[in-house]
PDB file of C-alpha atoms in Angstrom:
ATOM      1  CA  ARG B 268       0.167  -0.063  -0.345  1.00  0.00           C
ATOM      2  CA  LYS B 269       1.025   3.325  -0.629  1.00  0.00           C
ATOM      3  CA  GLU B 270       1.688   5.747   2.131  1.00  0.00           C
ATOM      4  CA  VAL B 271      -0.335   8.313   0.760  1.00  0.00           C
ATOM      5  CA  GLU B 272      -2.841   7.499  -2.187  1.00  0.00           C
ATOM      6  CA  GLN B 273      -4.900   9.995  -4.094  1.00  0.00           C
ATOM      7  CA  ASP B 274      -7.206   9.392  -6.942  1.00  0.00           C
ATOM      8  CA  PRO B 275      -5.089  10.649 -10.004  1.00  0.00           C
ATOM      9  CA  GLY B 276      -8.669  11.830 -11.552  1.00  0.00           C
ATOM     10  CA  PRO B 277      -9.240  14.147 -13.533  1.00  0.00           C
ATOM     11  CA  PHE B 278     -12.402  15.293 -11.935  1.00  0.00           C
ATOM     12  CA  ASN B 279     -13.932  17.549 -14.833  1.00  0.00           C
ATOM     13  CA  VAL B 280     -16.639  19.686 -13.534  1.00  0.00           C
ATOM     14  CA  PRO B 281     -18.676  22.746 -14.499  1.00  0.00           C
ATOM     15  CA  GLU B 282     -17.933  25.816 -13.202  1.00  0.00           C
ATOM     16  CA  GLY B 283     -20.148  26.447  -9.612  1.00  0.00           C
ATOM     17  CA  ALA B 284     -20.190  22.944  -8.726  1.00  0.00           C
ATOM     18  CA  THR B 285     -18.570  21.695  -5.719  1.00  0.00           C
ATOM     19  CA  VAL B 286     -16.143  19.043  -5.553  1.00  0.00           C
ATOM     20  CA  ALA B 287     -14.551  16.825  -3.185  1.00  0.00           C
ATOM     21  CA  PHE B 288     -11.144  14.832  -3.019  1.00  0.00           C
ATOM     22  CA  ASN B 289     -10.093  12.608  -0.698  1.00  0.00           C
ATOM     23  CA  CYS B 290      -6.287  11.166   0.082  1.00  0.00           C
ATOM     24  CA  THR B 291      -5.555   8.228   2.935  1.00  0.00           C
ATOM     25  CA  TYR B 292      -2.287   7.811   4.532  1.00  0.00           C
ATOM     26  CA  SER B 293      -1.154   4.537   6.050  1.00  0.00           C
ATOM     27  CA  ASN B 294       0.842   5.730   8.509  1.00  0.00           C
ATOM     28  CA  SER B 295      -1.336   6.273  11.905  1.00  0.00           C
ATOM     29  CA  ALA B 296       1.427   8.086  13.305  1.00  0.00           C
ATOM     30  CA  SER B 297       1.014  11.153  10.724  1.00  0.00           C
ATOM     31  CA  GLN B 298       1.375  14.191  12.102  1.00  0.00           C
ATOM     32  CA  SER B 299       0.905  16.916   9.723  1.00  0.00           C
ATOM     33  CA  PHE B 300      -1.115  17.566   6.694  1.00  0.00           C
ATOM     34  CA  PHE B 301      -1.563  19.881   4.068  1.00  0.00           C
ATOM     35  CA  TRP B 302      -3.126  20.447   0.268  1.00  0.00           C
ATOM     36  CA  TYR B 303      -0.834  22.058  -2.212  1.00  0.00           C
ATOM     37  CA  ARG B 304      -1.973  23.109  -5.191  1.00  0.00           C
ATOM     38  CA  GLN B 305       0.402  22.457  -8.790  1.00  0.00           C
ATOM     39  CA  ASP B 306      -0.589  24.520 -11.828  1.00  0.00           C
ATOM     40  CA  CYS B 307       0.253  22.807 -15.238  1.00  0.00           C
ATOM     41  CA  ARG B 308       4.289  23.171 -15.707  1.00  0.00           C
ATOM     42  CA  LYS B 309       4.803  25.186 -12.000  1.00  0.00           C
ATOM     43  CA  GLU B 310       6.057  24.524  -8.873  1.00  0.00           C
ATOM     44  CA  PRO B 311       3.551  23.254  -6.124  1.00  0.00           C
ATOM     45  CA  LYS B 312       2.179  26.021  -3.727  1.00  0.00           C
ATOM     46  CA  LEU B 313       0.646  26.042  -0.644  1.00  0.00           C
ATOM     47  CA  LEU B 314      -3.277  25.933  -0.383  1.00  0.00           C
ATOM     48  CA  MET B 315      -3.988  25.546   3.222  1.00  0.00           C
ATOM     49  CA  SER B 316      -3.098  23.291   6.220  1.00  0.00           C
ATOM     50  CA  VAL B 317      -5.218  20.844   7.429  1.00  0.00           C
ATOM     51  CA  TYR B 318      -6.504  20.903  11.256  1.00  0.00           C
ATOM     52  CA  SER B 319      -8.171  18.368  13.423  1.00  0.00           C
ATOM     53  CA  SER B 320     -10.734  20.510  13.910  1.00  0.00           C
ATOM     54  CA  GLY B 321     -11.075  20.993   9.814  1.00  0.00           C
ATOM     55  CA  ASN B 322     -10.589  24.326   8.561  1.00  0.00           C
ATOM     56  CA  GLU B 323     -12.242  26.546   5.931  1.00  0.00           C
ATOM     57  CA  ASP B 324     -10.904  29.564   3.602  1.00  0.00           C
ATOM     58  CA  GLY B 325     -13.082  30.887   1.292  1.00  0.00           C
ATOM     59  CA  ARG B 326     -14.531  28.339  -1.231  1.00  0.00           C
ATOM     60  CA  PHE B 327     -11.990  25.751   0.197  1.00  0.00           C
ATOM     61  CA  THR B 328     -12.433  23.404   3.208  1.00  0.00           C
ATOM     62  CA  ALA B 329     -10.148  20.732   4.165  1.00  0.00           C
ATOM     63  CA  GLN B 330     -11.015  17.902   6.803  1.00  0.00           C
ATOM     64  CA  LEU B 331      -9.183  15.660   8.875  1.00  0.00           C
ATOM     65  CA  ASN B 332     -10.475  11.815   9.886  1.00  0.00           C
ATOM     66  CA  ARG B 333      -7.662   9.929  12.143  1.00  0.00           C
ATOM     67  CA  ALA B 334      -9.629   7.432  12.725  1.00  0.00           C
ATOM     68  CA  SER B 335     -10.125   6.475   8.725  1.00  0.00           C
ATOM     69  CA  GLN B 336      -6.639   7.800   7.767  1.00  0.00           C
ATOM     70  CA  TYR B 337      -7.742  10.036   5.573  1.00  0.00           C
ATOM     71  CA  ILE B 338      -8.360  13.788   4.442  1.00  0.00           C
ATOM     72  CA  SER B 339     -10.506  15.592   1.917  1.00  0.00           C
ATOM     73  CA  LEU B 340     -10.279  18.965   0.136  1.00  0.00           C
ATOM     74  CA  LEU B 341     -14.240  20.258  -0.299  1.00  0.00           C
ATOM     75  CA  ILE B 342     -13.768  22.808  -3.109  1.00  0.00           C
ATOM     76  CA  ARG B 343     -17.461  24.962  -3.252  1.00  0.00           C
ATOM     77  CA  ASP B 344     -18.507  27.225  -6.502  1.00  0.00           C
ATOM     78  CA  SER B 345     -15.485  26.057  -8.873  1.00  0.00           C
ATOM     79  CA  LYS B 346     -14.127  28.649 -10.644  1.00  0.00           C
ATOM     80  CA  LEU B 347     -12.367  28.138 -14.023  1.00  0.00           C
ATOM     81  CA  SER B 348      -8.916  29.128 -12.366  1.00  0.00           C
ATOM     82  CA  ASP B 349      -9.512  26.394  -9.461  1.00  0.00           C
ATOM     83  CA  SER B 350      -7.722  23.790 -12.125  1.00  0.00           C
ATOM     84  CA  ALA B 351      -5.010  22.532 -11.609  1.00  0.00           C
ATOM     85  CA  THR B 352      -3.410  19.309  -9.653  1.00  0.00           C
ATOM     86  CA  TYR B 353      -4.463  19.109  -6.096  1.00  0.00           C
ATOM     87  CA  LEU B 354      -1.144  16.957  -3.722  1.00  0.00           C
ATOM     88  CA  CYS B 355      -1.571  16.189  -0.741  1.00  0.00           C
ATOM     89  CA  VAL B 356       0.813  16.012   1.425  1.00  0.00           C
ATOM     90  CA  VAL B 357       1.514  13.852   4.916  1.00  0.00           C
ATOM     91  CA  THR B 358       4.700  14.624   7.694  1.00  0.00           C
ATOM     92  CA  SER B 359       5.215  11.792  10.197  1.00  0.00           C
ATOM     93  CA  SER B 360       7.543  11.790  12.822  1.00  0.00           C
ATOM     94  CA  GLY B 361      10.668   9.619  13.190  1.00  0.00           C
ATOM     95  CA  GLY B 362      13.591  11.594  14.118  1.00  0.00           C
ATOM     96  CA  TYR B 363      13.421  14.374  11.455  1.00  0.00           C
ATOM     97  CA  GLN B 364      10.052  14.353   9.880  1.00  0.00           C
ATOM     98  CA  LYS B 365       9.086  12.078   6.756  1.00  0.00           C
ATOM     99  CA  VAL B 366       7.301  14.161   4.413  1.00  0.00           C
ATOM    100  CA  THR B 367       5.396  12.235   1.958  1.00  0.00           C
ATOM    101  CA  PHE B 368       3.530  13.605  -1.546  1.00  0.00           C
ATOM    102  CA  GLY B 369       0.802  12.028  -2.694  1.00  0.00           C
ATOM    103  CA  THR B 370       0.706  11.866  -6.622  1.00  0.00           C
ATOM    104  CA  GLY B 371      -1.833  13.907  -6.927  1.00  0.00           C
ATOM    105  CA  THR B 372      -5.643  14.653  -8.160  1.00  0.00           C
ATOM    106  CA  LYS B 373      -6.159  16.355 -11.275  1.00  0.00           C
ATOM    107  CA  LEU B 374      -9.298  18.874 -11.525  1.00  0.00           C
ATOM    108  CA  GLN B 375     -10.106  20.343 -14.631  1.00  0.00           C
ATOM    109  CA  VAL B 376     -13.091  22.936 -14.068  1.00  0.00           C
ATOM    110  CA  ILE B 377     -14.827  23.419 -17.486  1.00  0.00           C
ATOM    111  CA  PRO B 378     -17.140  26.562 -18.717  1.00  0.00           C
TER     112      PRO B 378
ATOM    113  CA  ASP M 271       7.862  36.547   0.406  1.00  0.00           C
ATOM    114  CA  VAL M 272      10.096  33.467   0.859  1.00  0.00           C
ATOM    115  CA  LYS M 273      12.171  33.197  -2.600  1.00  0.00           C
ATOM    116  CA  VAL M 274      13.592  29.864  -3.724  1.00  0.00           C
ATOM    117  CA  THR M 275      15.547  30.228  -7.478  1.00  0.00           C
ATOM    118  CA  GLN M 276      17.085  27.764  -9.293  1.00  0.00           C
ATOM    119  CA  SER M 277      19.951  27.745 -11.137  1.00  0.00           C
ATOM    120  CA  SER M 278      18.496  26.645 -14.727  1.00  0.00           C
ATOM    121  CA  ARG M 279      14.692  25.931 -15.786  1.00  0.00           C
ATOM    122  CA  TYR M 280      16.318  23.986 -18.688  1.00  0.00           C
ATOM    123  CA  LEU M 281      19.113  21.616 -19.064  1.00  0.00           C
ATOM    124  CA  VAL M 282      19.902  19.080 -21.489  1.00  0.00           C
ATOM    125  CA  LYS M 283      23.191  17.223 -20.820  1.00  0.00           C
ATOM    126  CA  ARG M 284      24.726  13.858 -22.120  1.00  0.00           C
ATOM    127  CA  THR M 285      24.893  10.532 -20.151  1.00  0.00           C
ATOM    128  CA  GLY M 286      27.969   9.639 -18.194  1.00  0.00           C
ATOM    129  CA  GLU M 287      28.197  14.105 -17.746  1.00  0.00           C
ATOM    130  CA  LYS M 288      28.130  15.516 -14.355  1.00  0.00           C
ATOM    131  CA  VAL M 289      25.476  17.856 -13.593  1.00  0.00           C
ATOM    132  CA  PHE M 290      25.038  20.293 -10.738  1.00  0.00           C
ATOM    133  CA  LEU M 291      21.882  21.564  -9.701  1.00  0.00           C
ATOM    134  CA  GLU M 292      21.568  25.152  -7.316  1.00  0.00           C
ATOM    135  CA  CYS M 293      19.015  26.188  -5.127  1.00  0.00           C
ATOM    136  CA  VAL M 294      19.079  28.882  -3.426  1.00  0.00           C
ATOM    137  CA  GLN M 295      16.338  30.490  -0.660  1.00  0.00           C
ATOM    138  CA  ASP M 296      16.733  34.036   0.628  1.00  0.00           C
ATOM    139  CA  MET M 297      14.783  33.319   3.835  1.00  0.00           C
ATOM    140  CA  ASP M 298      17.265  31.996   6.242  1.00  0.00           C
ATOM    141  CA  HIS M 299      15.541  28.424   6.280  1.00  0.00           C
ATOM    142  CA  GLU M 300      17.159  25.751   8.323  1.00  0.00           C
ATOM    143  CA  ASN M 301      15.779  22.711   5.827  1.00  0.00           C
ATOM    144  CA  MET M 302      16.590  22.195   2.045  1.00  0.00           C
ATOM    145  CA  PHE M 303      14.829  19.447   0.306  1.00  0.00           C
ATOM    146  CA  TRP M 304      15.455  17.921  -3.957  1.00  0.00           C
ATOM    147  CA  TYR M 305      12.829  16.352  -4.935  1.00  0.00           C
ATOM    148  CA  ARG M 306      12.021  15.187  -9.025  1.00  0.00           C
ATOM    149  CA  GLN M 307       8.818  14.682 -10.058  1.00  0.00           C
ATOM    150  CA  ASP M 308       7.649  12.342 -13.117  1.00  0.00           C
ATOM    151  CA  PRO M 309       4.572  11.957 -14.504  1.00  0.00           C
ATOM    152  CA  GLY M 310       2.504   9.086 -12.256  1.00  0.00           C
ATOM    153  CA  LEU M 311       4.879   8.944  -9.762  1.00  0.00           C
ATOM    154  CA  GLY M 312       4.318  12.544  -8.054  1.00  0.00           C
ATOM    155  CA  LEU M 313       7.190  14.029  -5.831  1.00  0.00           C
ATOM    156  CA  ARG M 314      10.129  11.599  -4.447  1.00  0.00           C
ATOM    157  CA  LEU M 315      12.240  13.012  -2.259  1.00  0.00           C
ATOM    158  CA  ILE M 316      16.175  12.275  -3.199  1.00  0.00           C
ATOM    159  CA  TYR M 317      18.051  14.100   0.013  1.00  0.00           C
ATOM    160  CA  PHE M 318      16.800  17.157   2.457  1.00  0.00           C
ATOM    161  CA  SER M 319      19.317  18.929   4.776  1.00  0.00           C
ATOM    162  CA  TYR M 320      18.473  20.121   7.831  1.00  0.00           C
ATOM    163  CA  ASP M 321      21.159  22.495   8.570  1.00  0.00           C
ATOM    164  CA  VAL M 322      24.897  23.428   6.946  1.00  0.00           C
ATOM    165  CA  LYS M 323      26.441  20.294   5.985  1.00  0.00           C
ATOM    166  CA  MET M 324      23.765  17.410   6.997  1.00  0.00           C
ATOM    167  CA  LYS M 325      22.288  16.022   4.719  1.00  0.00           C
ATOM    168  CA  GLU M 326      20.148  12.935   5.103  1.00  0.00           C
ATOM    169  CA  LYS M 327      19.062  10.441   2.545  1.00  0.00           C
ATOM    170  CA  GLY M 328      15.374  10.921   1.350  1.00  0.00           C
ATOM    171  CA  ASP M 329      13.721   7.471  -1.143  1.00  0.00           C
ATOM    172  CA  ILE M 330      15.746   7.405  -3.625  1.00  0.00           C
ATOM    173  CA  PRO M 331      18.993   9.104  -3.404  1.00  0.00           C
ATOM    174  CA  GLU M 332      20.988   6.585  -5.398  1.00  0.00           C
ATOM    175  CA  GLY M 333      23.047   8.082  -8.295  1.00  0.00           C
ATOM    176  CA  TYR M 334      22.694  11.442  -6.639  1.00  0.00           C
ATOM    177  CA  SER M 335      24.885  13.675  -3.946  1.00  0.00           C
ATOM    178  CA  VAL M 336      24.426  16.637  -2.287  1.00  0.00           C
ATOM    179  CA  SER M 337      26.112  19.583  -0.574  1.00  0.00           C
ATOM    180  CA  ARG M 338      24.973  22.263   1.469  1.00  0.00           C
ATOM    181  CA  GLU M 339      28.216  24.370   2.345  1.00  0.00           C
ATOM    182  CA  LYS M 340      26.189  27.726   2.948  1.00  0.00           C
ATOM    183  CA  LYS M 341      22.459  27.975   4.699  1.00  0.00           C
ATOM    184  CA  GLU M 342      21.150  29.152   2.064  1.00  0.00           C
ATOM    185  CA  ARG M 343      22.475  27.138  -1.001  1.00  0.00           C
ATOM    186  CA  PHE M 344      21.808  23.438  -1.559  1.00  0.00           C
ATOM    187  CA  SER M 345      23.144  21.686  -4.180  1.00  0.00           C
ATOM    188  CA  LEU M 346      22.141  18.566  -6.256  1.00  0.00           C
ATOM    189  CA  ILE M 347      24.716  16.451  -8.226  1.00  0.00           C
ATOM    190  CA  LEU M 348      24.347  13.597 -10.180  1.00  0.00           C
ATOM    191  CA  GLU M 349      27.632  12.065 -10.722  1.00  0.00           C
ATOM    192  CA  SER M 350      27.323  10.305 -14.065  1.00  0.00           C
ATOM    193  CA  ALA M 351      23.990  11.418 -15.610  1.00  0.00           C
ATOM    194  CA  SER M 352      21.963   8.453 -16.977  1.00  0.00           C
ATOM    195  CA  THR M 353      18.863   8.764 -19.315  1.00  0.00           C
ATOM    196  CA  ASN M 354      16.690   7.474 -16.047  1.00  0.00           C
ATOM    197  CA  GLN M 355      17.673  10.851 -14.480  1.00  0.00           C
ATOM    198  CA  THR M 356      15.597  12.690 -17.434  1.00  0.00           C
ATOM    199  CA  SER M 357      13.292  14.617 -14.725  1.00  0.00           C
ATOM    200  CA  MET M 358      11.934  17.804 -13.419  1.00  0.00           C
ATOM    201  CA  TYR M 359      13.487  18.109 -10.195  1.00  0.00           C
ATOM    202  CA  LEU M 360      12.522  20.806  -7.842  1.00  0.00           C
ATOM    203  CA  CYS M 361      13.412  22.451  -4.934  1.00  0.00           C
ATOM    204  CA  ALA M 362      12.043  23.524  -1.495  1.00  0.00           C
ATOM    205  CA  SER M 363      12.911  24.886   1.656  1.00  0.00           C
ATOM    206  CA  SER M 364      10.957  25.183   4.848  1.00  0.00           C
ATOM    207  CA  LEU M 365      11.539  27.137   8.163  1.00  0.00           C
ATOM    208  CA  SER M 366      11.979  24.260  10.339  1.00  0.00           C
ATOM    209  CA  TRP M 367      10.086  21.115  11.934  1.00  0.00           C
ATOM    210  CA  THR M 368       7.846  22.392  14.624  1.00  0.00           C
ATOM    211  CA  GLY M 369       4.390  23.071  14.008  1.00  0.00           C
ATOM    212  CA  LYS M 370       2.424  23.598  10.469  1.00  0.00           C
ATOM    213  CA  PHE M 371       3.797  27.329   9.767  1.00  0.00           C
ATOM    214  CA  GLN M 372       7.826  25.893   9.883  1.00  0.00           C
ATOM    215  CA  GLU M 373       7.122  22.797   8.080  1.00  0.00           C
ATOM    216  CA  THR M 374       5.401  24.837   4.905  1.00  0.00           C
ATOM    217  CA  GLN M 375       7.287  23.982   2.008  1.00  0.00           C
ATOM    218  CA  TYR M 376       8.600  26.723  -0.389  1.00  0.00           C
ATOM    219  CA  PHE M 377       9.219  25.615  -4.085  1.00  0.00           C
ATOM    220  CA  GLY M 378      11.523  26.879  -6.798  1.00  0.00           C
ATOM    221  CA  PRO M 379      10.178  26.940 -10.365  1.00  0.00           C
ATOM    222  CA  GLY M 380      11.965  23.217 -11.555  1.00  0.00           C
ATOM    223  CA  THR M 381      14.747  23.056 -13.597  1.00  0.00           C
ATOM    224  CA  ARG M 382      13.684  20.428 -16.227  1.00  0.00           C
ATOM    225  CA  LEU M 383      16.681  18.189 -16.980  1.00  0.00           C
ATOM    226  CA  LEU M 384      17.013  16.091 -20.462  1.00  0.00           C
ATOM    227  CA  VAL M 385      19.780  13.707 -20.279  1.00  0.00           C
ATOM    228  CA  LEU M 386      20.425  12.194 -23.725  1.00  0.00           C
TER     229      LEU M 386
END
């Protein structure tokens, strides 16, 4: 089993739709969780951290479910500019923290 | 704003050549990372460094070495380039290990390396 798994997509959704991605992780000792966004042929950039209590930033909501070992990202009212690949990132304890990236979920918002 | 720069955006090298990829960050970050990104495989960690002259192997260190002589600069070295090292190479830095803010990684624009 991969340490961090994501559905590669692509998710093709119309403008204004709500879309959700999940990311599962295998290490129950994982400590920190993030969502990064990567535009085509660009570097990844932090979208948001994921807190145990869940967190929201405008149209974006991130949730953590430790019992089932997954994190989720919900995007409401999708915009064309949301088209990108969304990377799940998990850090685990053990000396210097191990950072693992998922392979990403591609989102295409269609006019 | 954190700025991470990489020495080249595109690089073409021949098999067997020694290749140097340079990365510089301007925010006094402790940690620096080198990844490669390949379609379907995502980002894979090659090496990271948590302090000057300190380095740790990542998941795929074979065929690579690194150097961190100054805090702001982290170099990736391909001792003898091979065609399977054709990839996008991304450098990143983070402030430290503790806390979500400190762990946030900032990436450079990437170097697309083609080994012929």
